[in-house]
PDB file of C-alpha atoms and ligand atoms in Angstrom:
ATOM      1  CA  UNK A  15      -0.994 -17.894 -38.966  1.00 97.00           C
ATOM      2  CA  UNK A  16       1.527 -14.866 -38.005  1.00 98.00           C
ATOM      3  CA  UNK A  17      -0.429 -13.103 -35.152  1.00 98.00           C
ATOM      4  CA  UNK A  18       0.395  -9.380 -35.434  1.00 98.00           C
ATOM      5  CA  UNK A  19      -0.338  -6.053 -33.597  1.00 98.00           C
ATOM      6  CA  UNK A  20       0.613  -3.359 -35.331  1.00 98.00           C
ATOM      7  CA  UNK A  21       0.880   0.275 -34.710  1.00 98.00           C
ATOM      8  CA  UNK A  22       0.284   3.871 -35.823  1.00 98.00           C
ATOM      9  CA  UNK A  23       0.639   7.119 -34.827  1.00 97.00           C
ATOM     10  CA  UNK A  24      -1.592   9.237 -38.258  1.00 95.00           C
ATOM     11  CA  UNK A  25      -3.458   8.308 -41.705  1.00 95.00           C
ATOM     12  CA  UNK A  26      -2.686   4.834 -41.404  1.00 97.00           C
ATOM     13  CA  UNK A  27      -1.713   4.905 -44.722  1.00 97.00           C
ATOM     14  CA  UNK A  28       0.413   1.326 -44.086  1.00 98.00           C
ATOM     15  CA  UNK A  29      -2.123   0.469 -42.414  1.00 98.00           C
ATOM     16  CA  UNK A  30      -4.448   0.330 -45.085  1.00 98.00           C
ATOM     17  CA  UNK A  31      -1.603  -1.274 -47.885  1.00 98.00           C
ATOM     18  CA  UNK A  32      -1.520  -3.562 -45.266  1.00 98.00           C
ATOM     19  CA  UNK A  33      -4.764  -4.440 -45.193  1.00 98.00           C
ATOM     20  CA  UNK A  34      -5.787  -4.193 -49.151  1.00 98.00           C
ATOM     21  CA  UNK A  35      -2.477  -6.642 -49.016  1.00 98.00           C
ATOM     22  CA  UNK A  36      -4.290  -8.759 -46.567  1.00 98.00           C
ATOM     23  CA  UNK A  37      -7.442  -8.481 -49.004  1.00 97.00           C
ATOM     24  CA  UNK A  38      -5.722  -9.509 -52.242  1.00 98.00           C
ATOM     25  CA  UNK A  39      -3.941 -12.792 -51.290  1.00 98.00           C
ATOM     26  CA  UNK A  40      -0.291 -10.854 -51.081  1.00 98.00           C
ATOM     27  CA  UNK A  41      -0.240 -11.193 -47.343  1.00 98.00           C
ATOM     28  CA  UNK A  42      -1.538 -14.829 -46.572  1.00 98.00           C
ATOM     29  CA  UNK A  43      -1.184 -16.523 -43.120  1.00 98.00           C
ATOM     30  CA  UNK A  44      -1.288 -13.538 -41.147  1.00 98.00           C
ATOM     31  CA  UNK A  45      -3.573 -12.627 -38.354  1.00 98.00           C
ATOM     32  CA  UNK A  46      -4.282  -8.502 -37.453  1.00 98.00           C
ATOM     33  CA  UNK A  47      -5.053  -9.449 -33.496  1.00 98.00           C
ATOM     34  CA  UNK A  48      -5.309  -5.181 -32.813  1.00 98.00           C
ATOM     35  CA  UNK A  49      -3.840  -1.727 -33.882  1.00 98.00           C
ATOM     36  CA  UNK A  50      -2.412   0.479 -31.285  1.00 98.00           C
ATOM     37  CA  UNK A  51      -2.231   4.452 -31.190  1.00 98.00           C
ATOM     38  CA  UNK A  52      -0.309   7.278 -28.824  1.00 97.00           C
ATOM     39  CA  UNK A  53      -2.926   9.174 -30.868  1.00 97.00           C
ATOM     40  CA  UNK A  54      -6.571   9.032 -29.751  1.00 95.00           C
ATOM     41  CA  UNK A  55      -7.083  11.093 -33.041  1.00 95.00           C
ATOM     42  CA  UNK A  56      -5.503   8.595 -35.527  1.00 96.00           C
ATOM     43  CA  UNK A  57      -7.209   7.976 -38.502  1.00 97.00           C
ATOM     44  CA  UNK A  58      -5.557   4.065 -38.652  1.00 96.00           C
ATOM     45  CA  UNK A  59      -7.686   3.815 -35.836  1.00 97.00           C
ATOM     46  CA  UNK A  60     -10.826   4.252 -38.166  1.00 97.00           C
ATOM     47  CA  UNK A  61      -9.311   2.363 -40.608  1.00 97.00           C
ATOM     48  CA  UNK A  62      -9.072  -0.649 -38.249  1.00 97.00           C
ATOM     49  CA  UNK A  63     -12.656  -0.172 -36.472  1.00 96.00           C
ATOM     50  CA  UNK A  64     -14.177  -0.226 -39.901  1.00 96.00           C
ATOM     51  CA  UNK A  65     -12.474  -3.553 -39.945  1.00 96.00           C
ATOM     52  CA  UNK A  66     -13.551  -4.625 -36.682  1.00 97.00           C
ATOM     53  CA  UNK A  67      -9.974  -4.754 -35.772  1.00 98.00           C
ATOM     54  CA  UNK A  68      -9.904  -3.921 -31.488  1.00 98.00           C
ATOM     55  CA  UNK A  69      -8.457  -0.461 -31.325  1.00 98.00           C
ATOM     56  CA  UNK A  70      -6.693   0.742 -28.011  1.00 98.00           C
ATOM     57  CA  UNK A  71      -5.494   4.327 -27.996  1.00 98.00           C
ATOM     58  CA  UNK A  72      -2.025   3.897 -25.126  1.00 98.00           C
ATOM     59  CA  UNK A  73      -0.241   7.922 -25.179  1.00 96.00           C
ATOM     60  CA  UNK A  74       2.585   9.159 -23.062  1.00 95.00           C
ATOM     61  CA  UNK A  75       0.177  11.585 -22.244  1.00 95.00           C
ATOM     62  CA  UNK A  76      -2.132   9.949 -20.154  1.00 96.00           C
ATOM     63  CA  UNK A  77       0.443   9.304 -17.476  1.00 97.00           C
ATOM     64  CA  UNK A  78       2.336  10.910 -14.993  1.00 97.00           C
ATOM     65  CA  UNK A  79       5.982   9.868 -16.573  1.00 97.00           C
ATOM     66  CA  UNK A  80       7.378   8.035 -19.676  1.00 97.00           C
ATOM     67  CA  UNK A  81       8.427   5.027 -17.791  1.00 98.00           C
ATOM     68  CA  UNK A  82       4.703   4.191 -17.040  1.00 98.00           C
ATOM     69  CA  UNK A  83       3.414   4.458 -19.827  1.00 98.00           C
ATOM     70  CA  UNK A  84       6.371   2.309 -21.732  1.00 98.00           C
ATOM     71  CA  UNK A  85       5.326  -0.137 -18.587  1.00 98.00           C
ATOM     72  CA  UNK A  86       1.505   0.091 -19.744  1.00 98.00           C
ATOM     73  CA  UNK A  87       2.473  -0.230 -23.591  1.00 98.00           C
ATOM     74  CA  UNK A  88       4.728  -3.095 -23.168  1.00 98.00           C
ATOM     75  CA  UNK A  89       1.978  -4.896 -20.979  1.00 97.00           C
ATOM     76  CA  UNK A  90      -0.864  -3.776 -23.332  1.00 98.00           C
ATOM     77  CA  UNK A  91       1.381  -5.839 -25.964  1.00 98.00           C
ATOM     78  CA  UNK A  92       2.826  -8.658 -24.137  1.00 98.00           C
ATOM     79  CA  UNK A  93      -1.215  -9.392 -23.128  1.00 98.00           C
ATOM     80  CA  UNK A  94      -1.848  -9.323 -26.650  1.00 98.00           C
ATOM     81  CA  UNK A  95       0.709 -11.852 -27.061  1.00 98.00           C
ATOM     82  CA  UNK A  96       1.881 -11.441 -31.244  1.00 98.00           C
ATOM     83  CA  UNK A  97       3.804 -13.232 -33.164  1.00 98.00           C
ATOM     84  CA  UNK A  98       5.476  -9.532 -34.506  1.00 98.00           C
ATOM     85  CA  UNK A  99       4.800  -5.938 -33.534  1.00 98.00           C
ATOM     86  CA  UNK A 100       4.311  -4.098 -36.474  1.00 98.00           C
ATOM     87  CA  UNK A 101       5.513  -0.628 -36.025  1.00 98.00           C
ATOM     88  CA  UNK A 102       3.451   1.520 -39.201  1.00 98.00           C
ATOM     89  CA  UNK A 103       4.146   5.082 -38.911  1.00 96.00           C
ATOM     90  CA  UNK A 104       4.453   4.965 -35.361  1.00 97.00           C
ATOM     91  CA  UNK A 105       6.040   8.035 -33.543  1.00 95.00           C
ATOM     92  CA  UNK A 106       7.071   7.247 -30.797  1.00 95.00           C
ATOM     93  CA  UNK A 107      10.233   5.073 -29.397  1.00 94.00           C
ATOM     94  CA  UNK A 108       9.986   1.888 -28.480  1.00 97.00           C
ATOM     95  CA  UNK A 109      10.396   0.834 -24.588  1.00 97.00           C
ATOM     96  CA  UNK A 110      13.820  -1.663 -23.579  1.00 96.00           C
ATOM     97  CA  UNK A 111      11.969  -3.690 -22.180  1.00 96.00           C
ATOM     98  CA  UNK A 112       9.481  -4.299 -25.208  1.00 98.00           C
ATOM     99  CA  UNK A 113      13.045  -5.069 -27.317  1.00 98.00           C
ATOM    100  CA  UNK A 114      13.829  -7.551 -25.265  1.00 97.00           C
ATOM    101  CA  UNK A 115      10.644  -9.056 -25.218  1.00 97.00           C
ATOM    102  CA  UNK A 116      10.397  -9.055 -29.064  1.00 98.00           C
ATOM    103  CA  UNK A 117      13.907  -9.374 -30.271  1.00 97.00           C
ATOM    104  CA  UNK A 118      13.971  -9.766 -34.130  1.00 97.00           C
ATOM    105  CA  UNK A 119      10.187  -9.436 -33.311  1.00 98.00           C
ATOM    106  CA  UNK A 120       9.816  -5.869 -34.370  1.00 98.00           C
ATOM    107  CA  UNK A 121       9.302  -4.486 -37.252  1.00 98.00           C
ATOM    108  CA  UNK A 122       9.845  -0.844 -38.861  1.00 98.00           C
ATOM    109  CA  UNK A 123       9.385   1.415 -41.857  1.00 98.00           C
ATOM    110  CA  UNK A 124      11.551   4.108 -42.385  1.00 98.00           C
ATOM    111  CA  UNK A 125      11.278   6.925 -45.482  1.00 98.00           C
ATOM    112  CA  UNK A 126      14.408   6.977 -46.313  1.00 98.00           C
ATOM    113  CA  UNK A 127      17.469   4.508 -47.035  1.00 98.00           C
ATOM    114  CA  UNK A 128      18.501   3.496 -43.784  1.00 98.00           C
ATOM    115  CA  UNK A 129      21.633   5.250 -42.811  1.00 98.00           C
ATOM    116  CA  UNK A 130      20.923   7.913 -44.556  1.00 98.00           C
ATOM    117  CA  UNK A 131      18.416  10.532 -43.215  1.00 98.00           C
ATOM    118  CA  UNK A 132      17.866   7.997 -40.309  1.00 97.00           C
ATOM    119  CA  UNK A 133      18.033   8.448 -35.905  1.00 94.00           C
ATOM    120  CA  UNK A 134      16.904  11.149 -33.725  1.00 93.00           C
ATOM    121  CA  UNK A 135      14.946  13.728 -35.183  1.00 94.00           C
ATOM    122  CA  UNK A 136      14.524  11.838 -38.416  1.00 96.00           C
ATOM    123  CA  UNK A 137      10.283  10.998 -38.519  1.00 95.00           C
ATOM    124  CA  UNK A 138       7.646  11.546 -40.822  1.00 95.00           C
ATOM    125  CA  UNK A 139       8.209  15.143 -43.362  1.00 97.00           C
ATOM    126  CA  UNK A 140      10.796  15.909 -41.727  1.00 98.00           C
ATOM    127  CA  UNK A 141      12.774  13.413 -43.490  1.00 98.00           C
ATOM    128  CA  UNK A 142      11.611  14.873 -46.698  1.00 98.00           C
ATOM    129  CA  UNK A 143      12.917  18.237 -45.763  1.00 98.00           C
ATOM    130  CA  UNK A 144      16.402  17.048 -45.026  1.00 98.00           C
ATOM    131  CA  UNK A 145      16.524  14.660 -49.010  1.00 98.00           C
ATOM    132  CA  UNK A 146      15.364  18.348 -50.500  1.00 98.00           C
ATOM    133  CA  UNK A 147      18.038  20.477 -48.363  1.00 98.00           C
ATOM    134  CA  UNK A 148      20.910  18.725 -48.671  1.00 98.00           C
ATOM    135  CA  UNK A 149      20.055  17.389 -52.629  1.00 98.00           C
ATOM    136  CA  UNK A 150      20.463  13.720 -53.079  1.00 98.00           C
ATOM    137  CA  UNK A 151      18.765  12.761 -56.279  1.00 98.00           C
ATOM    138  CA  UNK A 152      17.230   9.216 -54.862  1.00 98.00           C
ATOM    139  CA  UNK A 153      15.731   8.070 -51.496  1.00 98.00           C
ATOM    140  CA  UNK A 154      13.582   5.561 -50.718  1.00 98.00           C
ATOM    141  CA  UNK A 155      12.034   3.402 -47.829  1.00 98.00           C
ATOM    142  CA  UNK A 156      13.887   0.745 -45.896  1.00 98.00           C
ATOM    143  CA  UNK A 157      11.899  -1.674 -43.686  1.00 98.00           C
ATOM    144  CA  UNK A 158      14.279  -3.401 -41.006  1.00 98.00           C
ATOM    145  CA  UNK A 159      13.674  -4.909 -37.076  1.00 98.00           C
ATOM    146  CA  UNK A 160      14.028  -3.091 -34.377  1.00 98.00           C
ATOM    147  CA  UNK A 161      16.766  -2.755 -31.998  1.00 96.00           C
ATOM    148  CA  UNK A 162      18.120  -1.224 -28.797  1.00 94.00           C
ATOM    149  CA  UNK A 163      19.044   2.212 -31.458  1.00 92.00           C
ATOM    150  CA  UNK A 164      16.919   4.419 -33.380  1.00 91.00           C
ATOM    151  CA  UNK A 165      16.293   2.570 -36.771  1.00 93.00           C
ATOM    152  CA  UNK A 166      19.758   0.531 -36.318  1.00 94.00           C
ATOM    153  CA  UNK A 167      18.061  -2.659 -36.553  1.00 97.00           C
ATOM    154  CA  UNK A 168      18.569  -6.063 -39.012  1.00 98.00           C
ATOM    155  CA  UNK A 169      17.869  -4.645 -42.757  1.00 98.00           C
ATOM    156  CA  UNK A 170      14.982  -6.566 -44.570  1.00 98.00           C
ATOM    157  CA  UNK A 171      14.653  -4.964 -47.791  1.00 98.00           C
ATOM    158  CA  UNK A 172      14.997  -1.110 -49.100  1.00 98.00           C
ATOM    159  CA  UNK A 173      13.250   0.647 -52.468  1.00 98.00           C
ATOM    160  CA  UNK A 174      14.839   3.625 -53.992  1.00 98.00           C
ATOM    161  CA  UNK A 175      12.877   6.543 -55.191  1.00 98.00           C
ATOM    162  CA  UNK A 176      13.686   8.916 -57.413  1.00 98.00           C
ATOM    163  CA  UNK A 177      13.875  12.697 -55.961  1.00 98.00           C
ATOM    164  CA  UNK A 178      11.853  14.744 -58.650  1.00 98.00           C
ATOM    165  CA  UNK A 179      13.189  19.018 -59.152  1.00 97.00           C
ATOM    166  CA  UNK A 180      10.548  19.932 -58.711  1.00 98.00           C
ATOM    167  CA  UNK A 181       9.102  18.571 -55.087  1.00 98.00           C
ATOM    168  CA  UNK A 182       8.631  19.357 -52.412  1.00 98.00           C
ATOM    169  CA  UNK A 183       8.792  17.358 -48.660  1.00 98.00           C
ATOM    170  CA  UNK A 184       5.056  16.677 -49.481  1.00 98.00           C
ATOM    171  CA  UNK A 185       5.325  15.584 -53.068  1.00 98.00           C
ATOM    172  CA  UNK A 186       8.622  13.681 -51.707  1.00 98.00           C
ATOM    173  CA  UNK A 187       6.233  11.759 -49.106  1.00 98.00           C
ATOM    174  CA  UNK A 188       3.539  10.801 -50.877  1.00 98.00           C
ATOM    175  CA  UNK A 189       5.698   8.577 -53.644  1.00 98.00           C
ATOM    176  CA  UNK A 190       8.450   6.928 -51.409  1.00 98.00           C
ATOM    177  CA  UNK A 191       4.432   5.794 -49.544  1.00 98.00           C
ATOM    178  CA  UNK A 192       3.233   4.830 -52.897  1.00 98.00           C
ATOM    179  CA  UNK A 193       6.275   3.569 -54.734  1.00 98.00           C
ATOM    180  CA  UNK A 194       7.935   1.519 -51.516  1.00 98.00           C
ATOM    181  CA  UNK A 195       6.629   1.768 -47.995  1.00 98.00           C
ATOM    182  CA  UNK A 196       2.986   0.626 -49.291  1.00 98.00           C
ATOM    183  CA  UNK A 197       5.055  -2.524 -50.754  1.00 98.00           C
ATOM    184  CA  UNK A 198       7.679  -2.570 -48.816  1.00 98.00           C
ATOM    185  CA  UNK A 199       5.983  -3.196 -45.326  1.00 98.00           C
ATOM    186  CA  UNK A 200       3.130  -5.838 -47.262  1.00 98.00           C
ATOM    187  CA  UNK A 201       5.803  -7.400 -48.547  1.00 98.00           C
ATOM    188  CA  UNK A 202       8.012  -8.016 -45.966  1.00 98.00           C
ATOM    189  CA  UNK A 203       4.837  -9.167 -43.554  1.00 98.00           C
ATOM    190  CA  UNK A 204       4.059 -11.714 -46.109  1.00 98.00           C
ATOM    191  CA  UNK A 205       7.900 -12.954 -45.865  1.00 98.00           C
ATOM    192  CA  UNK A 206       8.246 -13.152 -42.211  1.00 98.00           C
ATOM    193  CA  UNK A 207       4.397 -14.958 -42.570  1.00 98.00           C
ATOM    194  CA  UNK A 208       5.417 -18.102 -44.793  1.00 98.00           C
ATOM    195  CA  UNK A 209       9.083 -18.534 -42.936  1.00 98.00           C
ATOM    196  CA  UNK A 210      11.418 -16.691 -45.622  1.00 98.00           C
ATOM    197  CA  UNK A 211      13.061 -14.719 -43.245  1.00 97.00           C
ATOM    198  CA  UNK A 212      16.020 -15.721 -40.991  1.00 96.00           C
ATOM    199  CA  UNK A 213      18.300 -13.070 -38.648  1.00 97.00           C
ATOM    200  CA  UNK A 214      21.765 -14.429 -39.139  1.00 96.00           C
ATOM    201  CA  UNK A 215      24.782 -12.695 -37.098  1.00 95.00           C
ATOM    202  CA  UNK A 216      22.288  -9.346 -36.890  1.00 95.00           C
ATOM    203  CA  UNK A 217      22.056 -10.035 -40.572  1.00 97.00           C
ATOM    204  CA  UNK A 218      18.666 -11.196 -42.451  1.00 98.00           C
ATOM    205  CA  UNK A 219      19.008 -14.052 -44.781  1.00 98.00           C
ATOM    206  CA  UNK A 220      16.184 -14.700 -46.995  1.00 96.00           C
ATOM    207  CA  UNK A 221      15.995 -18.665 -46.784  1.00 93.00           C
TER     208      UNK A 221
HETATM  209  C1  GRF B  24       5.153   7.713 -43.151  1.00 86.86           C
HETATM  210  O1  GRF B  24       6.092   8.950 -43.545  1.00 86.86           O
HETATM  211  C2  GRF B  24       5.649   6.624 -42.753  1.00 86.86           C
HETATM  212  O2  GRF B  24       6.794   6.984 -43.303  1.00 86.86           O
HETATM  213  C3  GRF B  24       6.781   7.348 -41.519  1.00 86.86           C
HETATM  214  O3  GRF B  24       5.071   8.072 -40.700  1.00 86.86           O
HETATM  215  C4  GRF B  24       4.045   8.573 -41.706  1.00 86.86           C
HETATM  216  C5  GRF B  24       2.727   8.310 -41.446  1.00 86.86           C
HETATM  217  O4  GRF B  24       2.373   7.337 -42.160  1.00 86.86           O
HETATM  218  N1  GRF B  24       6.347   6.113 -40.666  1.00 86.86           N
HETATM  219  P1  GRF B  24       0.909   6.497 -41.720  1.00 86.86           P
HETATM  220  O5  GRF B  24       0.287   6.989 -43.035  1.00 86.86           O
HETATM  221  O6  GRF B  24      -0.094   7.009 -40.561  1.00 86.86           O
HETATM  222  O7  GRF B  24       0.954   5.163 -41.946  1.00 86.86           O
END
């Protein structure tokens, strides 16, 4: 049984996709231990609560400095002792100590085809604004392992999504969520839960 902790910051639609996939049997052999948010008002926490999943809010704003927050966040995750940490719309940089402790055991969903439109400053709606500004015809999403860099870890899977003439950042974000994020993240969790993924020489190998 893969025991996971899901980290969220906002609406929780990626968390909901995971919950629905578990209900449908599209994710097997997996248990959600808890949901952690940096945002007390995150709707994602309500989604967890409605399913009886323990929710915790650990916000940088509640700590005197970032280092103290990093320690508290890392300690909480270690206390829960998951096999896998899933970043599902989580907008806080993962502390180096946590990356080291959970090497190739943290995954993230990013709303672009990495290495395009990623790195510092590329998150949420900003990604889609930059995609439209550049005029690319194809975008998508990437699920990847988290390393010490920003959106630089081994790529697990990607899914392309077309950009339409009439798109706004909001309409494009919605399509990328529906056609890519909400598919990729549950599939990656199920693959990991059932031993279909390994990391060899910093590359993902399917087995
Ligand atoms: C989405 O754009 C996701 O790609 C990004 O955060 C946004 C909100 O995700 N990482 P969610 O609805 O909170 O899952």
